[in-house]
Coordinates of N, CA and C in Angstrom, one line a residue:
M27 N 0.9 -1.2 0.0 CA 0.0 0.0 0.0 C 0.9 1.2 0.0
P28 N 0.5 2.2 -0.8 CA 1.3 3.5 -0.8 C 1.2 4.2 0.5
A29 N 2.2 5.0 0.9 CA 2.1 5.8 2.1 C 1.0 6.9 1.9
I30 N 0.4 7.2 3.0 CA -0.6 8.2 3.1 C -0.1 9.3 4.1
T31 N -0.1 10.5 3.6 CA 0.4 11.6 4.5 C -0.7 12.7 4.6
P32 N -1.1 13.0 5.9 CA -2.0 14.1 6.0 C -1.4 15.4 5.4
F33 N -2.1 16.2 4.6 CA -1.7 17.4 4.0 C -2.6 18.5 4.5
L34 N -2.0 19.4 5.3 CA -2.8 20.4 6.0 C -2.6 21.8 5.3
W35 N -3.7 22.4 4.9 CA -3.7 23.7 4.2 C -3.9 24.8 5.3
F36 N -2.9 25.7 5.4 CA -3.0 26.9 6.2 C -3.0 28.1 5.4
D37 N -3.4 29.2 5.9 CA -3.3 30.5 5.2 C -1.9 30.9 5.1
K38 N -1.2 31.2 6.2 CA 0.2 31.5 6.2 C 0.9 31.1 7.5
E39 N 0.3 30.1 8.2 CA 0.8 29.7 9.5 C 1.4 28.3 9.5
A40 N 1.8 27.8 8.3 CA 2.2 26.4 8.3 C 3.5 26.1 9.1
E41 N 4.5 27.0 9.0 CA 5.7 26.8 9.8 C 5.5 27.0 11.2
E42 N 4.7 28.0 11.6 CA 4.4 28.2 13.0 C 3.7 27.0 13.6
A43 N 2.7 26.5 12.9 CA 1.9 25.3 13.4 C 2.8 24.1 13.5
A44 N 3.6 23.8 12.5 CA 4.5 22.7 12.5 C 5.4 22.7 13.7
K45 N 6.0 23.9 14.0 CA 6.9 24.1 15.1 C 6.1 23.8 16.4
L46 N 4.9 24.3 16.5 CA 4.1 24.0 17.7 C 3.8 22.5 17.9
Y47 N 3.4 21.9 16.8 CA 3.0 20.4 16.9 C 4.3 19.6 17.3
V48 N 5.4 19.9 16.7 CA 6.6 19.1 17.0 C 7.1 19.3 18.4
S49 N 6.8 20.5 19.0 CA 7.1 20.8 20.3 C 6.2 20.0 21.3
I50 N 5.1 19.6 20.9 CA 4.1 18.9 21.8 C 4.3 17.4 21.8
F51 N 4.4 16.8 20.6 CA 4.4 15.4 20.5 C 5.9 14.8 20.6
P52 N 6.1 13.7 21.3 CA 7.4 13.1 21.4 C 7.8 12.5 20.0
N53 N 9.1 12.3 19.8 CA 9.6 11.7 18.6 C 9.1 12.4 17.4
S54 N 9.2 13.8 17.4 CA 8.7 14.6 16.4 C 9.8 15.6 15.9
R55 N 9.7 15.9 14.6 CA 10.7 16.9 14.1 C 10.2 17.4 12.8
I56 N 10.8 18.6 12.4 CA 10.6 19.2 11.1 C 11.6 18.5 10.2
T57 N 11.1 18.1 9.0 CA 12.0 17.3 8.1 C 12.5 18.2 6.9
V58 N 11.6 19.1 6.5 CA 12.0 19.9 5.3 C 11.1 21.2 5.3
T59 N 11.7 22.3 4.8 CA 10.9 23.5 4.6 C 11.3 24.0 3.2
S60 N 10.2 24.2 2.4 CA 10.5 24.8 1.1 C 9.9 26.2 1.0
R61 N 10.4 27.0 0.1 CA 10.0 28.4 0.0 C 9.5 28.7 -1.4
Y62 N 8.6 29.7 -1.5 CA 8.1 30.1 -2.8 C 9.3 30.8 -3.5
G63 N 9.3 30.7 -4.8 CA 10.3 31.3 -5.7 C 9.6 32.4 -6.5
E64 N 10.3 32.7 -7.6 CA 9.8 33.7 -8.5 C 8.4 33.4 -9.0
A65 N 8.0 32.1 -9.2 CA 6.8 31.7 -9.8 C 5.6 31.9 -8.9
G66 N 5.9 32.1 -7.6 CA 4.8 32.3 -6.6 C 4.0 31.0 -6.3
P67 N 2.8 31.1 -6.0 CA 1.9 32.3 -5.8 C 2.2 33.1 -4.6
G68 N 2.9 32.5 -3.6 CA 3.3 33.3 -2.4 C 4.4 34.2 -2.6
P69 N 4.7 35.1 -1.7 CA 5.8 36.0 -1.9 C 7.1 35.3 -1.9
K70 N 8.0 35.7 -2.8 CA 9.3 35.0 -3.0 C 10.0 35.0 -1.6
G71 N 10.5 33.8 -1.3 CA 11.2 33.6 0.0 C 10.4 33.2 1.1
S72 N 9.1 33.3 1.0 CA 8.2 33.0 2.1 C 8.0 31.4 2.1
V73 N 7.6 30.9 3.3 CA 7.5 29.4 3.4 C 6.3 29.0 2.6
M74 N 6.6 28.0 1.8 CA 5.5 27.3 1.0 C 5.0 26.1 1.7
M75 N 5.9 25.1 2.0 CA 5.5 23.9 2.6 C 6.5 23.5 3.7
V76 N 6.0 22.8 4.7 CA 6.8 22.3 5.8 C 6.5 20.8 5.9
G77 N 7.5 20.0 5.8 CA 7.3 18.5 6.1 C 7.7 18.3 7.5
F78 N 6.9 17.5 8.3 CA 7.2 17.3 9.7 C 6.7 15.9 10.1
E79 N 7.2 15.4 11.2 CA 6.8 14.1 11.7 C 6.2 14.3 13.1
L80 N 5.1 13.7 13.4 CA 4.6 13.7 14.8 C 4.6 12.2 15.2
D81 N 5.4 12.0 16.2 CA 5.6 10.7 16.7 C 6.0 9.7 15.6
G82 N 6.8 10.2 14.7 CA 7.3 9.4 13.6 C 6.4 9.3 12.4
K83 N 5.2 9.9 12.5 CA 4.3 9.9 11.3 C 4.4 11.1 10.5
P84 N 4.5 11.0 9.2 CA 4.7 12.2 8.3 C 3.4 13.0 8.1
F85 N 3.7 14.3 8.1 CA 2.6 15.3 7.8 C 3.3 16.4 6.8
T86 N 2.4 17.0 6.1 CA 2.8 18.2 5.3 C 1.9 19.3 5.6
A87 N 2.5 20.5 5.7 CA 1.7 21.7 5.9 C 2.0 22.7 4.8
L88 N 1.0 23.3 4.2 CA 1.1 24.2 3.1 C 0.6 25.6 3.5
N89 N 1.3 26.6 3.1 CA 0.8 28.0 3.2 C 0.1 28.2 1.8
G90 N -1.2 28.0 1.8 CA -1.9 28.0 0.5 C -2.8 29.3 0.4
G91 N -2.9 30.1 1.4 CA -3.7 31.3 1.4 C -5.0 31.0 2.1
P92 N -5.9 32.0 2.1 CA -7.1 32.0 2.9 C -8.3 31.2 2.3
N93 N -8.1 30.5 1.2 CA -9.2 29.9 0.5 C -10.0 28.8 1.2
F94 N -9.3 28.1 2.1 CA -9.9 26.9 2.8 C -9.6 27.0 4.2
R95 N -10.5 26.5 5.0 CA -10.4 26.5 6.5 C -10.7 25.1 7.0
F96 N -10.1 24.7 8.1 CA -10.3 23.4 8.7 C -11.7 23.4 9.3
N97 N -12.3 22.2 9.4 CA -13.5 22.0 10.2 C -13.5 20.6 10.8
E98 N -14.5 20.3 11.6 CA -14.5 19.1 12.4 C -14.8 17.8 11.5
A99 N -15.0 18.0 10.2 CA -15.2 16.9 9.4 C -14.0 16.0 9.3
V100 N -12.8 16.6 9.6 CA -11.6 15.9 9.7 C -10.9 16.3 11.0
S101 N -10.5 15.3 11.8 CA -9.8 15.5 13.1 C -8.8 14.5 13.3
F102 N -7.9 14.8 14.3 CA -6.9 13.8 14.6 C -7.1 13.3 16.0
L103 N -7.2 12.0 16.2 CA -7.5 11.4 17.4 C -6.1 11.1 18.1
I104 N -6.0 11.5 19.4 CA -4.8 11.2 20.2 C -5.2 10.2 21.2
H105 N -4.6 9.0 21.2 CA -4.9 7.9 22.1 C -4.0 8.2 23.4
C106 N -4.7 8.5 24.5 CA -4.0 8.8 25.7 C -4.1 7.6 26.7
K107 N -3.0 7.3 27.4 CA -3.0 6.2 28.3 C -3.5 6.5 29.6
D108 N -3.5 7.8 30.0 CA -4.0 8.1 31.4 C -4.4 9.6 31.4
Q109 N -4.8 10.0 32.6 CA -5.3 11.4 32.8 C -4.2 12.4 32.6
A110 N -3.0 12.1 33.0 CA -1.9 13.0 32.8 C -1.7 13.3 31.3
E111 N -1.8 12.3 30.4 CA -1.7 12.5 29.0 C -2.8 13.3 28.5
V112 N -4.0 13.0 28.9 CA -5.2 13.8 28.5 C -5.0 15.3 28.8
D113 N -4.6 15.5 30.1 CA -4.4 16.9 30.6 C -3.3 17.6 29.7
Y114 N -2.2 16.9 29.5 CA -1.1 17.5 28.8 C -1.5 17.9 27.3
Y115 N -2.1 17.0 26.6 CA -2.5 17.3 25.2 C -3.6 18.3 25.1
W116 N -4.6 18.2 26.1 CA -5.7 19.2 26.1 C -5.1 20.6 26.3
D117 N -4.2 20.7 27.3 CA -3.7 22.0 27.6 C -2.8 22.6 26.5
K118 N -2.0 21.8 26.0 CA -1.0 22.2 24.9 C -1.7 22.6 23.6
L119 N -2.6 21.7 23.2 CA -3.3 21.9 21.9 C -4.4 22.9 22.0
G120 N -5.0 23.0 23.2 CA -6.1 23.9 23.4 C -5.7 25.3 23.7
A121 N -4.4 25.6 24.0 CA -4.0 27.0 24.3 C -4.3 27.9 23.1
G122 N -5.1 28.8 23.3 CA -5.5 29.8 22.2 C -6.5 29.2 21.2
G123 N -7.0 28.0 21.5 CA -8.0 27.4 20.7 C -9.4 27.4 21.3
T124 N -10.2 26.4 20.9 CA -11.6 26.4 21.4 C -11.9 25.0 21.9
P125 N -12.2 24.8 23.2 CA -12.6 23.5 23.7 C -14.0 23.2 23.1
N126 N -14.3 21.9 22.9 CA -15.6 21.5 22.4 C -16.0 20.3 23.3
A127 N -17.1 19.7 23.0 CA -17.7 18.6 23.8 C -16.9 17.3 23.5
C128 N -17.0 16.4 24.5 CA -16.6 15.0 24.3 C -15.2 14.8 24.0
G129 N -14.3 15.7 24.5 CA -12.9 15.5 24.3 C -12.4 16.1 23.0
W130 N -13.2 16.8 22.3 CA -12.8 17.5 21.1 C -12.4 18.9 21.4
L131 N -11.4 19.4 20.6 CA -11.0 20.8 20.7 C -10.5 21.2 19.3
K132 N -10.5 22.5 19.1 CA -9.9 23.1 17.9 C -8.7 23.9 18.4
D133 N -7.5 23.7 17.8 CA -6.3 24.4 18.2 C -6.4 25.8 17.7
R134 N -5.4 26.6 18.0 CA -5.4 28.0 17.6 C -5.4 28.3 16.1
Y135 N -5.2 27.2 15.3 CA -5.2 27.3 13.8 C -6.5 26.8 13.2
G136 N -7.4 26.3 14.1 CA -8.7 25.7 13.7 C -8.7 24.2 13.4
L137 N -7.5 23.6 13.6 CA -7.5 22.1 13.4 C -8.1 21.4 14.5
A138 N -8.9 20.4 14.2 CA -9.7 19.7 15.3 C -8.9 18.4 15.8
W139 N -8.9 18.3 17.1 CA -8.2 17.2 17.7 C -9.2 16.5 18.7
Q140 N -9.1 15.2 18.8 CA -9.9 14.4 19.8 C -8.8 13.9 20.8
V141 N -8.9 14.4 22.0 CA -8.0 14.0 23.1 C -8.7 12.9 23.9
T142 N -8.4 11.7 23.6 CA -9.2 10.5 24.1 C -8.4 9.5 24.8
P143 N -8.8 9.2 26.1 CA -8.1 8.1 26.8 C -8.6 6.8 26.3
D144 N -7.7 5.9 26.2 CA -8.0 4.5 25.7 C -9.1 3.9 26.5
V145 N -9.1 4.2 27.8 CA -10.2 3.6 28.7 C -11.6 4.0 28.2
L146 N -11.7 5.1 27.6 CA -13.1 5.6 27.2 C -13.6 4.6 26.1
M147 N -12.8 4.2 25.2 CA -13.2 3.3 24.1 C -13.5 1.9 24.7
E148 N -12.7 1.5 25.7 CA -12.9 0.2 26.3 C -14.3 0.2 27.0
L149 N -14.5 1.3 27.8 CA -15.8 1.3 28.6 C -17.0 1.5 27.7
I150 N -16.9 2.2 26.6 CA -18.1 2.4 25.7 C -18.4 1.1 25.0
Q151 N -17.3 0.3 24.7 CA -17.5 -0.9 24.0 C -17.8 -2.1 24.9
D152 N -18.0 -1.9 26.2 CA -18.2 -2.9 27.2 C -19.5 -3.7 26.8
K153 N -19.4 -5.0 27.0 CA -20.6 -5.9 26.7 C -21.8 -5.6 27.5
D154 N -21.6 -5.0 28.7 CA -22.7 -4.6 29.5 C -23.3 -3.3 29.0
A155 N -24.4 -3.4 28.3 CA -25.0 -2.3 27.6 C -25.4 -1.1 28.6
A156 N -25.8 -1.4 29.8 CA -26.2 -0.4 30.7 C -24.9 0.4 31.2
K157 N -23.9 -0.4 31.4 CA -22.6 0.2 31.8 C -22.1 1.1 30.6
S158 N -22.1 0.6 29.4 CA -21.7 1.4 28.3 C -22.5 2.7 28.1
Q159 N -23.8 2.6 28.3 CA -24.7 3.8 28.2 C -24.4 4.8 29.3
R160 N -24.1 4.3 30.5 CA -23.8 5.3 31.6 C -22.5 6.0 31.3
V161 N -21.5 5.3 30.7 CA -20.3 6.0 30.4 C -20.5 7.0 29.2
M162 N -21.3 6.6 28.2 CA -21.6 7.5 27.1 C -22.3 8.7 27.6
K163 N -23.2 8.6 28.5 CA -24.0 9.7 29.1 C -23.0 10.7 29.8
A164 N -22.1 10.1 30.6 CA -21.1 10.9 31.3 C -20.2 11.6 30.3
M165 N -19.7 10.9 29.3 CA -18.8 11.6 28.3 C -19.5 12.7 27.6
M166 N -20.8 12.6 27.3 CA -21.5 13.6 26.6 C -21.6 14.9 27.4
G167 N -21.5 14.8 28.7 CA -21.5 16.0 29.5 C -20.2 16.7 29.7
M168 N -19.1 16.1 29.2 CA -17.8 16.6 29.4 C -17.2 17.4 28.2
R169 N -16.3 18.3 28.5 CA -15.5 18.9 27.5 C -14.2 18.1 27.5
K170 N -13.3 18.4 28.4 CA -12.1 17.5 28.5 C -12.5 16.2 29.2
I171 N -12.1 15.1 28.8 CA -12.5 13.8 29.3 C -11.8 13.6 30.7
D172 N -12.6 13.2 31.7 CA -12.2 12.9 33.0 C -12.3 11.4 33.3
I173 N -11.2 10.8 33.4 CA -11.2 9.3 33.5 C -11.9 8.9 34.8
A174 N -11.6 9.5 35.9 CA -12.2 9.2 37.2 C -13.8 9.2 37.1
E175 N -14.3 10.2 36.4 CA -15.7 10.3 36.2 C -16.3 9.2 35.3
L176 N -15.5 8.9 34.3 CA -15.9 7.8 33.4 C -16.0 6.4 34.2
R177 N -15.0 6.2 35.0 CA -15.0 5.0 35.8 C -16.1 5.0 36.9
K178 N -16.4 6.1 37.4 CA -17.5 6.3 38.4 C -18.8 6.0 37.7
A179 N -19.0 6.5 36.5 CA -20.2 6.2 35.7 C -20.3 4.7 35.4
A180 N -19.2 4.1 35.0 CA -19.2 2.7 34.7 C -19.6 1.8 35.9
A181 N -19.2 2.2 37.0 CA -19.5 1.5 38.2 C -20.9 1.6 38.7
G182 N -21.6 2.7 38.1 CA -23.0 2.9 38.4 C -23.2 3.7 39.7

């Protein structure tokens, strides 16, 4: 199967966003930066594209102008092992952004993220339907996911 790389369209914040993302995620780095030349369409010498890796996974960011904006139809799910990870990613990505329901947030660039503890998926998929529904109801009332509250709901 060919490699698939998320390609993110920014107005003019591609480099700034890439630097932020690689500062947040472990095992991350900027791999390449290319600049517009005489042919444009951006100003000569300004950043055109930034290649970067988040935890070893490739991404590309483009400064393509104001034509397109991010929306929640596409988001990135962060699998968190515990509350400390949830809190870390929520705080770092949410700074200057907009919190949303059920562990979703938009960062300062409008990119949507789901900051989700693994235990949430385990509890929602529990074979005990009543338990699963209690957890779902608890989650629906949250912005940032609170694992202790999820476990409390699961216990009834």
